């Protein structure tokens, strides 16, 4: 198993990357379907986003185990992969609530006063 700190960093990177590729795909879809100027954006970002989406799901499951997330936290993290940019919202929430803190996963975090 990977260390909680490595998993925490990997989760953050993949969550942001998933959101960025979502934006790229949405821009590509705009140009393909609204502006009707071609499908290059969809051709490029479609497969990239698909691969990062699958990677996000895998990294989320690894993070859930390594960081000792509850079932509900895990389900919310997985659900965040569907709406555009929701992985960013979940990542910010998880950071603020300590769910990405490796010390918390190890049981060595200092409780808040």
PDB file of N, CA and C in Angstrom:
ATOM      1  N   UNK A   1       0.845  -1.182   0.000  1.00  0.00           N
ATOM      2  CA  UNK A   1       0.000   0.000   0.000  1.00  0.00           C
ATOM      3  C   UNK A   1       0.886   1.240   0.000  1.00  0.00           C
ATOM      4  N   UNK A   2       0.452   2.269  -0.656  1.00  0.00           N
ATOM      5  CA  UNK A   2       1.179   3.528  -0.734  1.00  0.00           C
ATOM      6  C   UNK A   2       1.017   4.297   0.578  1.00  0.00           C
ATOM      7  N   UNK A   3       1.975   5.192   0.826  1.00  0.00           N
ATOM      8  CA  UNK A   3       1.890   5.996   2.045  1.00  0.00           C
ATOM      9  C   UNK A   3       0.743   7.002   1.908  1.00  0.00           C
ATOM     10  N   UNK A   4       0.090   7.329   3.025  1.00  0.00           N
ATOM     11  CA  UNK A   4      -1.011   8.298   2.968  1.00  0.00           C
ATOM     12  C   UNK A   4      -0.601   9.646   2.385  1.00  0.00           C
ATOM     13  N   UNK A   5       0.624  10.104   2.637  1.00  0.00           N
ATOM     14  CA  UNK A   5       1.026  11.399   2.092  1.00  0.00           C
ATOM     15  C   UNK A   5       1.175  11.337   0.575  1.00  0.00           C
ATOM     16  N   UNK A   6       1.701  10.239   0.044  1.00  0.00           N
ATOM     17  CA  UNK A   6       1.816  10.067  -1.411  1.00  0.00           C
ATOM     18  C   UNK A   6       0.443   9.992  -2.047  1.00  0.00           C
ATOM     19  N   UNK A   7      -0.448   9.257  -1.425  1.00  0.00           N
ATOM     20  CA  UNK A   7      -1.805   9.110  -1.945  1.00  0.00           C
ATOM     21  C   UNK A   7      -2.538  10.444  -1.911  1.00  0.00           C
ATOM     22  N   UNK A   8      -2.344  11.211  -0.853  1.00  0.00           N
ATOM     23  CA  UNK A   8      -2.993  12.511  -0.733  1.00  0.00           C
ATOM     24  C   UNK A   8      -2.563  13.446  -1.861  1.00  0.00           C
ATOM     25  N   UNK A   9      -1.280  13.482  -2.141  1.00  0.00           N
ATOM     26  CA  UNK A   9      -0.767  14.327  -3.233  1.00  0.00           C
ATOM     27  C   UNK A   9      -1.291  13.814  -4.574  1.00  0.00           C
ATOM     28  N   UNK A  10      -1.252  12.517  -4.775  1.00  0.00           N
ATOM     29  CA  UNK A  10      -1.741  11.935  -6.038  1.00  0.00           C
ATOM     30  C   UNK A  10      -3.214  12.258  -6.239  1.00  0.00           C
ATOM     31  N   UNK A  11      -4.005  12.161  -5.173  1.00  0.00           N
ATOM     32  CA  UNK A  11      -5.428  12.465  -5.287  1.00  0.00           C
ATOM     33  C   UNK A  11      -5.623  13.918  -5.726  1.00  0.00           C
ATOM     34  N   UNK A  12      -4.906  14.834  -5.088  1.00  0.00           N
ATOM     35  CA  UNK A  12      -5.041  16.252  -5.438  1.00  0.00           C
ATOM     36  C   UNK A  12      -4.692  16.507  -6.901  1.00  0.00           C
ATOM     37  N   UNK A  13      -3.590  15.932  -7.356  1.00  0.00           N
ATOM     38  CA  UNK A  13      -3.141  16.143  -8.733  1.00  0.00           C
ATOM     39  C   UNK A  13      -4.167  15.587  -9.719  1.00  0.00           C
ATOM     40  N   UNK A  14      -4.644  14.396  -9.468  1.00  0.00           N
ATOM     41  CA  UNK A  14      -5.595  13.775 -10.395  1.00  0.00           C
ATOM     42  C   UNK A  14      -6.940  14.499 -10.359  1.00  0.00           C
ATOM     43  N   UNK A  15      -7.379  14.966  -9.191  1.00  0.00           N
ATOM     44  CA  UNK A  15      -8.652  15.691  -9.095  1.00  0.00           C
ATOM     45  C   UNK A  15      -8.600  16.986  -9.907  1.00  0.00           C
ATOM     46  N   UNK A  16      -7.498  17.705  -9.814  1.00  0.00           N
ATOM     47  CA  UNK A  16      -7.352  18.946 -10.584  1.00  0.00           C
ATOM     48  C   UNK A  16      -7.245  18.625 -12.075  1.00  0.00           C
ATOM     49  N   UNK A  17      -6.481  17.605 -12.417  1.00  0.00           N
ATOM     50  CA  UNK A  17      -6.328  17.219 -13.821  1.00  0.00           C
ATOM     51  C   UNK A  17      -7.661  16.795 -14.419  1.00  0.00           C
ATOM     52  N   UNK A  18      -8.471  16.094 -13.652  1.00  0.00           N
ATOM     53  CA  UNK A  18      -9.790  15.670 -14.132  1.00  0.00           C
ATOM     54  C   UNK A  18     -10.644  16.889 -14.447  1.00  0.00           C
ATOM     55  N   UNK A  19     -10.591  17.895 -13.581  1.00  0.00           N
ATOM     56  CA  UNK A  19     -11.368  19.118 -13.812  1.00  0.00           C
ATOM     57  C   UNK A  19     -10.856  19.873 -15.043  1.00  0.00           C
ATOM     58  N   UNK A  20      -9.555  19.948 -15.204  1.00  0.00           N
ATOM     59  CA  UNK A  20      -8.980  20.653 -16.361  1.00  0.00           C
ATOM     60  C   UNK A  20      -9.367  19.964 -17.667  1.00  0.00           C
ATOM     61  N   UNK A  21      -9.305  18.636 -17.685  1.00  0.00           N
ATOM     62  CA  UNK A  21      -9.687  17.928 -18.915  1.00  0.00           C
ATOM     63  C   UNK A  21     -11.181  18.049 -19.179  1.00  0.00           C
ATOM     64  N   UNK A  22     -11.991  18.177 -18.121  1.00  0.00           N
ATOM     65  CA  UNK A  22     -13.429  18.419 -18.287  1.00  0.00           C
ATOM     66  C   UNK A  22     -13.633  19.744 -19.001  1.00  0.00           C
ATOM     67  N   UNK A  23     -12.908  20.776 -18.550  1.00  0.00           N
ATOM     68  CA  UNK A  23     -13.022  22.093 -19.182  1.00  0.00           C
ATOM     69  C   UNK A  23     -12.617  22.006 -20.646  1.00  0.00           C
ATOM     70  N   UNK A  24     -11.517  21.323 -20.919  1.00  0.00           N
ATOM     71  CA  UNK A  24     -11.086  21.156 -22.304  1.00  0.00           C
ATOM     72  C   UNK A  24     -12.143  20.469 -23.158  1.00  0.00           C
ATOM     73  N   UNK A  25     -12.760  19.442 -22.612  1.00  0.00           N
ATOM     74  CA  UNK A  25     -13.807  18.737 -23.339  1.00  0.00           C
ATOM     75  C   UNK A  25     -15.036  19.624 -23.540  1.00  0.00           C
ATOM     76  N   UNK A  26     -15.407  20.379 -22.530  1.00  0.00           N
ATOM     77  CA  UNK A  26     -16.563  21.278 -22.660  1.00  0.00           C
ATOM     78  C   UNK A  26     -16.309  22.358 -23.704  1.00  0.00           C
ATOM     79  N   UNK A  27     -15.097  22.905 -23.728  1.00  0.00           N
ATOM     80  CA  UNK A  27     -14.746  23.901 -24.746  1.00  0.00           C
ATOM     81  C   UNK A  27     -14.803  23.255 -26.124  1.00  0.00           C
ATOM     82  N   UNK A  28     -14.257  22.049 -26.231  1.00  0.00           N
ATOM     83  CA  UNK A  28     -14.312  21.330 -27.498  1.00  0.00           C
ATOM     84  C   UNK A  28     -15.737  21.067 -27.950  1.00  0.00           C
ATOM     85  N   UNK A  29     -16.605  20.724 -27.009  1.00  0.00           N
ATOM     86  CA  UNK A  29     -18.011  20.484 -27.345  1.00  0.00           C
ATOM     87  C   UNK A  29     -18.696  21.776 -27.779  1.00  0.00           C
ATOM     88  N   UNK A  30     -18.322  22.891 -27.169  1.00  0.00           N
ATOM     89  CA  UNK A  30     -18.876  24.179 -27.582  1.00  0.00           C
ATOM     90  C   UNK A  30     -18.547  24.444 -29.052  1.00  0.00           C
ATOM     91  N   UNK A  31     -17.276  24.273 -29.395  1.00  0.00           N
ATOM     92  CA  UNK A  31     -16.874  24.540 -30.776  1.00  0.00           C
ATOM     93  C   UNK A  31     -17.463  23.537 -31.761  1.00  0.00           C
ATOM     94  N   UNK A  32     -17.671  22.316 -31.303  1.00  0.00           N
ATOM     95  CA  UNK A  32     -18.240  21.309 -32.206  1.00  0.00           C
ATOM     96  C   UNK A  32     -19.742  21.513 -32.412  1.00  0.00           C
ATOM     97  N   UNK A  33     -20.482  21.699 -31.317  1.00  0.00           N
ATOM     98  CA  UNK A  33     -21.944  21.700 -31.411  1.00  0.00           C
ATOM     99  C   UNK A  33     -22.581  23.085 -31.473  1.00  0.00           C
ATOM    100  N   UNK A  34     -22.000  24.091 -30.871  1.00  0.00           N
ATOM    101  CA  UNK A  34     -22.592  25.425 -30.849  1.00  0.00           C
ATOM    102  C   UNK A  34     -22.002  26.283 -31.968  1.00  0.00           C
ATOM    103  N   UNK A  35     -20.681  26.433 -31.971  1.00  0.00           N
ATOM    104  CA  UNK A  35     -20.033  27.245 -33.000  1.00  0.00           C
ATOM    105  C   UNK A  35     -19.935  26.498 -34.331  1.00  0.00           C
ATOM    106  N   UNK A  36     -20.024  25.188 -34.272  1.00  0.00           N
ATOM    107  CA  UNK A  36     -19.941  24.316 -35.450  1.00  0.00           C
ATOM    108  C   UNK A  36     -18.712  24.621 -36.295  1.00  0.00           C
ATOM    109  N   UNK A  37     -17.569  24.714 -35.614  1.00  0.00           N
ATOM    110  CA  UNK A  37     -16.319  25.019 -36.321  1.00  0.00           C
ATOM    111  C   UNK A  37     -15.372  23.824 -36.394  1.00  0.00           C
ATOM    112  N   UNK A  38     -15.813  22.686 -35.956  1.00  0.00           N
ATOM    113  CA  UNK A  38     -14.974  21.487 -36.046  1.00  0.00           C
ATOM    114  C   UNK A  38     -14.982  20.706 -34.750  1.00  0.00           C
ATOM    115  N   UNK A  39     -14.468  19.505 -34.837  1.00  0.00           N
ATOM    116  CA  UNK A  39     -14.499  18.632 -33.671  1.00  0.00           C
ATOM    117  C   UNK A  39     -13.106  18.313 -33.115  1.00  0.00           C
ATOM    118  N   UNK A  40     -12.117  19.137 -33.427  1.00  0.00           N
ATOM    119  CA  UNK A  40     -10.757  18.894 -32.956  1.00  0.00           C
ATOM    120  C   UNK A  40     -10.685  18.838 -31.431  1.00  0.00           C
ATOM    121  N   UNK A  41     -11.355  19.764 -30.745  1.00  0.00           N
ATOM    122  CA  UNK A  41     -11.327  19.789 -29.283  1.00  0.00           C
ATOM    123  C   UNK A  41     -11.880  18.520 -28.664  1.00  0.00           C
ATOM    124  N   UNK A  42     -12.960  18.008 -29.234  1.00  0.00           N
ATOM    125  CA  UNK A  42     -13.558  16.775 -28.726  1.00  0.00           C
ATOM    126  C   UNK A  42     -12.653  15.589 -29.056  1.00  0.00           C
ATOM    127  N   UNK A  43     -12.071  15.617 -30.248  1.00  0.00           N
ATOM    128  CA  UNK A  43     -11.176  14.536 -30.663  1.00  0.00           C
ATOM    129  C   UNK A  43      -9.949  14.469 -29.747  1.00  0.00           C
ATOM    130  N   UNK A  44      -9.443  15.620 -29.343  1.00  0.00           N
ATOM    131  CA  UNK A  44      -8.263  15.658 -28.480  1.00  0.00           C
ATOM    132  C   UNK A  44      -8.642  15.403 -27.021  1.00  0.00           C
ATOM    133  N   UNK A  45      -9.588  16.171 -26.498  1.00  0.00           N
ATOM    134  CA  UNK A  45      -9.886  16.094 -25.069  1.00  0.00           C
ATOM    135  C   UNK A  45     -10.797  14.934 -24.675  1.00  0.00           C
ATOM    136  N   UNK A  46     -11.555  14.384 -25.596  1.00  0.00           N
ATOM    137  CA  UNK A  46     -12.419  13.255 -25.271  1.00  0.00           C
ATOM    138  C   UNK A  46     -11.651  12.077 -24.698  1.00  0.00           C
ATOM    139  N   UNK A  47     -10.682  11.543 -25.421  1.00  0.00           N
ATOM    140  CA  UNK A  47      -9.913  10.409 -24.895  1.00  0.00           C
ATOM    141  C   UNK A  47      -9.060  10.761 -23.670  1.00  0.00           C
ATOM    142  N   UNK A  48      -8.514  11.982 -23.672  1.00  0.00           N
ATOM    143  CA  UNK A  48      -7.708  12.390 -22.510  1.00  0.00           C
ATOM    144  C   UNK A  48      -8.586  12.436 -21.269  1.00  0.00           C
ATOM    145  N   UNK A  49      -9.744  13.074 -21.386  1.00  0.00           N
ATOM    146  CA  UNK A  49     -10.646  13.151 -20.235  1.00  0.00           C
ATOM    147  C   UNK A  49     -11.118  11.757 -19.818  1.00  0.00           C
ATOM    148  N   UNK A  50     -11.411  10.913 -20.781  1.00  0.00           N
ATOM    149  CA  UNK A  50     -11.840   9.552 -20.446  1.00  0.00           C
ATOM    150  C   UNK A  50     -10.794   8.806 -19.642  1.00  0.00           C
ATOM    151  N   UNK A  51      -9.541   8.915 -20.049  1.00  0.00           N
ATOM    152  CA  UNK A  51      -8.459   8.235 -19.332  1.00  0.00           C
ATOM    153  C   UNK A  51      -8.275   8.824 -17.927  1.00  0.00           C
ATOM    154  N   UNK A  52      -8.316  10.156 -17.826  1.00  0.00           N
ATOM    155  CA  UNK A  52      -8.143  10.795 -16.520  1.00  0.00           C
ATOM    156  C   UNK A  52      -9.344  10.495 -15.619  1.00  0.00           C
ATOM    157  N   UNK A  53     -10.532  10.394 -16.194  1.00  0.00           N
ATOM    158  CA  UNK A  53     -11.726  10.035 -15.435  1.00  0.00           C
ATOM    159  C   UNK A  53     -11.545   8.664 -14.778  1.00  0.00           C
ATOM    160  N   UNK A  54     -11.101   7.694 -15.551  1.00  0.00           N
ATOM    161  CA  UNK A  54     -10.873   6.348 -15.008  1.00  0.00           C
ATOM    162  C   UNK A  54      -9.770   6.381 -13.960  1.00  0.00           C
ATOM    163  N   UNK A  55      -8.696   7.125 -14.229  1.00  0.00           N
ATOM    164  CA  UNK A  55      -7.616   7.270 -13.257  1.00  0.00           C
ATOM    165  C   UNK A  55      -8.129   7.896 -11.970  1.00  0.00           C
ATOM    166  N   UNK A  56      -8.997   8.899 -12.085  1.00  0.00           N
ATOM    167  CA  UNK A  56      -9.575   9.537 -10.895  1.00  0.00           C
ATOM    168  C   UNK A  56     -10.339   8.514 -10.051  1.00  0.00           C
ATOM    169  N   UNK A  57     -11.136   7.674 -10.690  1.00  0.00           N
ATOM    170  CA  UNK A  57     -11.892   6.662  -9.951  1.00  0.00           C
ATOM    171  C   UNK A  57     -10.952   5.718  -9.203  1.00  0.00           C
ATOM    172  N   UNK A  58      -9.880   5.293  -9.870  1.00  0.00           N
ATOM    173  CA  UNK A  58      -8.923   4.382  -9.238  1.00  0.00           C
ATOM    174  C   UNK A  58      -8.205   5.065  -8.078  1.00  0.00           C
ATOM    175  N   UNK A  59      -7.717   6.275  -8.308  1.00  0.00           N
ATOM    176  CA  UNK A  59      -6.996   7.008  -7.259  1.00  0.00           C
ATOM    177  C   UNK A  59      -7.925   7.319  -6.087  1.00  0.00           C
ATOM    178  N   UNK A  60      -9.182   7.586  -6.377  1.00  0.00           N
ATOM    179  CA  UNK A  60     -10.153   7.842  -5.303  1.00  0.00           C
ATOM    180  C   UNK A  60     -10.326   6.615  -4.422  1.00  0.00           C
ATOM    181  N   UNK A  61     -10.430   5.448  -5.028  1.00  0.00           N
ATOM    182  CA  UNK A  61     -10.575   4.224  -4.232  1.00  0.00           C
ATOM    183  C   UNK A  61      -9.313   3.935  -3.415  1.00  0.00           C
ATOM    184  N   UNK A  62      -8.147   4.196  -3.989  1.00  0.00           N
ATOM    185  CA  UNK A  62      -6.894   4.028  -3.251  1.00  0.00           C
ATOM    186  C   UNK A  62      -6.835   5.036  -2.095  1.00  0.00           C
ATOM    187  N   UNK A  63      -7.223   6.284  -2.373  1.00  0.00           N
ATOM    188  CA  UNK A  63      -7.217   7.317  -1.332  1.00  0.00           C
ATOM    189  C   UNK A  63      -8.196   6.976  -0.213  1.00  0.00           C
ATOM    190  N   UNK A  64      -9.348   6.476  -0.590  1.00  0.00           N
ATOM    191  CA  UNK A  64     -10.354   6.123   0.420  1.00  0.00           C
ATOM    192  C   UNK A  64      -9.799   5.106   1.410  1.00  0.00           C
ATOM    193  N   UNK A  65      -9.046   4.178   0.887  1.00  0.00           N
ATOM    194  CA  UNK A  65      -8.474   3.160   1.771  1.00  0.00           C
ATOM    195  C   UNK A  65      -7.290   3.708   2.569  1.00  0.00           C
ATOM    196  N   UNK A  66      -6.359   4.366   1.871  1.00  0.00           N
ATOM    197  CA  UNK A  66      -5.148   4.848   2.534  1.00  0.00           C
ATOM    198  C   UNK A  66      -5.430   5.960   3.541  1.00  0.00           C
ATOM    199  N   UNK A  67      -6.415   6.803   3.227  1.00  0.00           N
ATOM    200  CA  UNK A  67      -6.729   7.935   4.101  1.00  0.00           C
ATOM    201  C   UNK A  67      -7.899   7.647   5.036  1.00  0.00           C
ATOM    202  N   UNK A  68      -8.372   6.411   4.990  1.00  0.00           N
ATOM    203  CA  UNK A  68      -9.435   5.931   5.884  1.00  0.00           C
ATOM    204  C   UNK A  68     -10.712   6.755   5.813  1.00  0.00           C
ATOM    205  N   UNK A  69     -11.176   6.963   4.577  1.00  0.00           N
ATOM    206  CA  UNK A  69     -12.419   7.701   4.386  1.00  0.00           C
ATOM    207  C   UNK A  69     -13.601   6.809   4.746  1.00  0.00           C
ATOM    208  N   UNK A  70     -14.668   7.442   5.193  1.00  0.00           N
ATOM    209  CA  UNK A  70     -15.913   6.715   5.445  1.00  0.00           C
ATOM    210  C   UNK A  70     -16.546   6.328   4.108  1.00  0.00           C
ATOM    211  N   UNK A  71     -17.525   5.469   4.168  1.00  0.00           N
ATOM    212  CA  UNK A  71     -18.233   5.065   2.949  1.00  0.00           C
ATOM    213  C   UNK A  71     -18.861   6.283   2.281  1.00  0.00           C
ATOM    214  N   UNK A  72     -19.472   7.182   3.073  1.00  0.00           N
ATOM    215  CA  UNK A  72     -20.127   8.363   2.501  1.00  0.00           C
ATOM    216  C   UNK A  72     -19.126   9.294   1.831  1.00  0.00           C
ATOM    217  N   UNK A  73     -17.981   9.512   2.466  1.00  0.00           N
ATOM    218  CA  UNK A  73     -16.948  10.359   1.860  1.00  0.00           C
ATOM    219  C   UNK A  73     -16.496   9.752   0.538  1.00  0.00           C
ATOM    220  N   UNK A  74     -16.289   8.455   0.538  1.00  0.00           N
ATOM    221  CA  UNK A  74     -15.871   7.761  -0.683  1.00  0.00           C
ATOM    222  C   UNK A  74     -16.920   7.889  -1.779  1.00  0.00           C
ATOM    223  N   UNK A  75     -18.177   7.699  -1.434  1.00  0.00           N
ATOM    224  CA  UNK A  75     -19.248   7.809  -2.432  1.00  0.00           C
ATOM    225  C   UNK A  75     -19.357   9.232  -2.974  1.00  0.00           C
ATOM    226  N   UNK A  76     -19.206  10.230  -2.109  1.00  0.00           N
ATOM    227  CA  UNK A  76     -19.239  11.624  -2.576  1.00  0.00           C
ATOM    228  C   UNK A  76     -18.058  11.913  -3.502  1.00  0.00           C
ATOM    229  N   UNK A  77     -16.886  11.392  -3.161  1.00  0.00           N
ATOM    230  CA  UNK A  77     -15.706  11.590  -4.011  1.00  0.00           C
ATOM    231  C   UNK A  77     -15.911  10.948  -5.378  1.00  0.00           C
ATOM    232  N   UNK A  78     -16.475   9.753  -5.401  1.00  0.00           N
ATOM    233  CA  UNK A  78     -16.741   9.083  -6.674  1.00  0.00           C
ATOM    234  C   UNK A  78     -17.809   9.838  -7.472  1.00  0.00           C
ATOM    235  N   UNK A  79     -18.851  10.293  -6.800  1.00  0.00           N
ATOM    236  CA  UNK A  79     -19.913  11.043  -7.475  1.00  0.00           C
ATOM    237  C   UNK A  79     -19.402  12.371  -8.023  1.00  0.00           C
ATOM    238  N   UNK A  80     -18.381  12.931  -7.391  1.00  0.00           N
ATOM    239  CA  UNK A  80     -17.816  14.208  -7.846  1.00  0.00           C
ATOM    240  C   UNK A  80     -17.176  14.099  -9.223  1.00  0.00           C
ATOM    241  N   UNK A  81     -16.945  12.891  -9.684  1.00  0.00           N
ATOM    242  CA  UNK A  81     -16.326  12.719 -11.000  1.00  0.00           C
ATOM    243  C   UNK A  81     -17.297  12.996 -12.140  1.00  0.00           C
ATOM    244  N   UNK A  82     -18.579  13.054 -11.856  1.00  0.00           N
ATOM    245  CA  UNK A  82     -19.573  13.190 -12.923  1.00  0.00           C
ATOM    246  C   UNK A  82     -19.842  14.649 -13.313  1.00  0.00           C
ATOM    247  N   UNK A  83     -20.251  15.533 -12.402  1.00  0.00           N
ATOM    248  CA  UNK A  83     -20.493  16.924 -12.820  1.00  0.00           C
ATOM    249  C   UNK A  83     -19.184  17.651 -13.116  1.00  0.00           C
ATOM    250  N   UNK A  84     -19.182  18.513 -14.103  1.00  0.00           N
ATOM    251  CA  UNK A  84     -17.962  19.266 -14.405  1.00  0.00           C
ATOM    252  C   UNK A  84     -17.467  20.070 -13.196  1.00  0.00           C
ATOM    253  N   UNK A  85     -16.185  19.983 -12.941  1.00  0.00           N
ATOM    254  CA  UNK A  85     -15.470  20.717 -11.896  1.00  0.00           C
ATOM    255  C   UNK A  85     -15.814  20.298 -10.464  1.00  0.00           C
ATOM    256  N   UNK A  86     -16.652  19.299 -10.291  1.00  0.00           N
ATOM    257  CA  UNK A  86     -17.019  18.871  -8.939  1.00  0.00           C
ATOM    258  C   UNK A  86     -15.845  18.227  -8.205  1.00  0.00           C
ATOM    259  N   UNK A  87     -14.871  17.683  -8.936  1.00  0.00           N
ATOM    260  CA  UNK A  87     -13.704  17.122  -8.255  1.00  0.00           C
ATOM    261  C   UNK A  87     -12.920  18.223  -7.542  1.00  0.00           C
ATOM    262  N   UNK A  88     -12.916  19.427  -8.113  1.00  0.00           N
ATOM    263  CA  UNK A  88     -12.254  20.551  -7.437  1.00  0.00           C
ATOM    264  C   UNK A  88     -12.985  20.920  -6.155  1.00  0.00           C
ATOM    265  N   UNK A  89     -14.301  20.959  -6.233  1.00  0.00           N
ATOM    266  CA  UNK A  89     -15.111  21.296  -5.054  1.00  0.00           C
ATOM    267  C   UNK A  89     -14.898  20.257  -3.966  1.00  0.00           C
ATOM    268  N   UNK A  90     -14.913  18.988  -4.345  1.00  0.00           N
ATOM    269  CA  UNK A  90     -14.695  17.928  -3.358  1.00  0.00           C
ATOM    270  C   UNK A  90     -13.293  18.016  -2.773  1.00  0.00           C
ATOM    271  N   UNK A  91     -12.293  18.274  -3.607  1.00  0.00           N
ATOM    272  CA  UNK A  91     -10.906  18.351  -3.130  1.00  0.00           C
ATOM    273  C   UNK A  91     -10.750  19.480  -2.110  1.00  0.00           C
ATOM    274  N   UNK A  92     -11.340  20.633  -2.383  1.00  0.00           N
ATOM    275  CA  UNK A  92     -11.275  21.764  -1.434  1.00  0.00           C
ATOM    276  C   UNK A  92     -11.965  21.384  -0.130  1.00  0.00           C
ATOM    277  N   UNK A  93     -13.139  20.772  -0.227  1.00  0.00           N
ATOM    278  CA  UNK A  93     -13.867  20.355   0.977  1.00  0.00           C
ATOM    279  C   UNK A  93     -13.069  19.319   1.763  1.00  0.00           C
ATOM    280  N   UNK A  94     -12.510  18.343   1.063  1.00  0.00           N
ATOM    281  CA  UNK A  94     -11.743  17.293   1.730  1.00  0.00           C
ATOM    282  C   UNK A  94     -10.510  17.871   2.426  1.00  0.00           C
ATOM    283  N   UNK A  95      -9.877  18.845   1.796  1.00  0.00           N
ATOM    284  CA  UNK A  95      -8.717  19.500   2.413  1.00  0.00           C
ATOM    285  C   UNK A  95      -9.145  20.260   3.665  1.00  0.00           C
ATOM    286  N   UNK A  96     -10.207  21.030   3.566  1.00  0.00           N
ATOM    287  CA  UNK A  96     -10.667  21.847   4.700  1.00  0.00           C
ATOM    288  C   UNK A  96     -11.148  21.007   5.876  1.00  0.00           C
ATOM    289  N   UNK A  97     -11.662  19.835   5.598  1.00  0.00           N
ATOM    290  CA  UNK A  97     -12.180  18.984   6.668  1.00  0.00           C
ATOM    291  C   UNK A  97     -11.157  17.952   7.139  1.00  0.00           C
ATOM    292  N   UNK A  98      -9.939  18.021   6.616  1.00  0.00           N
ATOM    293  CA  UNK A  98      -8.880  17.133   7.074  1.00  0.00           C
ATOM    294  C   UNK A  98      -8.875  15.754   6.450  1.00  0.00           C
ATOM    295  N   UNK A  99      -9.732  15.506   5.482  1.00  0.00           N
ATOM    296  CA  UNK A  99      -9.801  14.176   4.893  1.00  0.00           C
ATOM    297  C   UNK A  99      -8.620  13.856   3.972  1.00  0.00           C
ATOM    298  N   UNK A 100      -7.829  14.872   3.629  1.00  0.00           N
ATOM    299  CA  UNK A 100      -6.623  14.639   2.838  1.00  0.00           C
ATOM    300  C   UNK A 100      -5.364  14.730   3.699  1.00  0.00           C
ATOM    301  N   UNK A 101      -5.540  14.794   5.004  1.00  0.00           N
ATOM    302  CA  UNK A 101      -4.423  14.909   5.933  1.00  0.00           C
ATOM    303  C   UNK A 101      -3.858  13.525   6.237  1.00  0.00           C
ATOM    304  N   UNK A 102      -2.618  13.258   5.819  1.00  0.00           N
ATOM    305  CA  UNK A 102      -2.027  11.941   6.078  1.00  0.00           C
ATOM    306  C   UNK A 102      -1.899  11.635   7.571  1.00  0.00           C
ATOM    307  N   UNK A 103      -1.669  12.661   8.390  1.00  0.00           N
ATOM    308  CA  UNK A 103      -1.548  12.447   9.837  1.00  0.00           C
ATOM    309  C   UNK A 103      -2.866  11.955  10.426  1.00  0.00           C
ATOM    310  N   UNK A 104      -3.962  12.459   9.908  1.00  0.00           N
ATOM    311  CA  UNK A 104      -5.280  12.011  10.378  1.00  0.00           C
ATOM    312  C   UNK A 104      -5.487  10.539  10.052  1.00  0.00           C
ATOM    313  N   UNK A 105      -5.057  10.130   8.864  1.00  0.00           N
ATOM    314  CA  UNK A 105      -5.203   8.738   8.459  1.00  0.00           C
ATOM    315  C   UNK A 105      -4.359   7.821   9.327  1.00  0.00           C
ATOM    316  N   UNK A 106      -3.207   8.333   9.764  1.00  0.00           N
ATOM    317  CA  UNK A 106      -2.312   7.539  10.608  1.00  0.00           C
ATOM    318  C   UNK A 106      -2.709   7.586  12.075  1.00  0.00           C
ATOM    319  N   UNK A 107      -3.678   8.447  12.397  1.00  0.00           N
ATOM    320  CA  UNK A 107      -4.127   8.567  13.768  1.00  0.00           C
ATOM    321  C   UNK A 107      -3.219   9.417  14.637  1.00  0.00           C
ATOM    322  N   UNK A 108      -2.368  10.236  13.996  1.00  0.00           N
ATOM    323  CA  UNK A 108      -1.434  11.070  14.751  1.00  0.00           C
ATOM    324  C   UNK A 108      -1.770  12.551  14.666  1.00  0.00           C
ATOM    325  N   UNK A 109      -2.887  12.894  14.090  1.00  0.00           N
ATOM    326  CA  UNK A 109      -3.266  14.310  13.965  1.00  0.00           C
ATOM    327  C   UNK A 109      -3.596  14.883  15.329  1.00  0.00           C
ATOM    328  N   UNK A 110      -3.232  16.122  15.522  1.00  0.00           N
ATOM    329  CA  UNK A 110      -3.548  16.821  16.769  1.00  0.00           C
ATOM    330  C   UNK A 110      -4.981  17.325  16.661  1.00  0.00           C
ATOM    331  N   UNK A 111      -5.847  16.971  17.612  1.00  0.00           N
ATOM    332  CA  UNK A 111      -7.228  17.438  17.542  1.00  0.00           C
ATOM    333  C   UNK A 111      -7.310  18.956  17.656  1.00  0.00           C
ATOM    334  N   UNK A 112      -8.282  19.524  16.960  1.00  0.00           N
ATOM    335  CA  UNK A 112      -8.504  20.975  17.019  1.00  0.00           C
ATOM    336  C   UNK A 112      -8.997  21.369  18.401  1.00  0.00           C
ATOM    337  N   UNK A 113      -8.552  22.519  18.852  1.00  0.00           N
ATOM    338  CA  UNK A 113      -8.946  22.982  20.196  1.00  0.00           C
ATOM    339  C   UNK A 113     -10.323  23.556  20.195  1.00  0.00           C
TER     340      UNK A 113
END
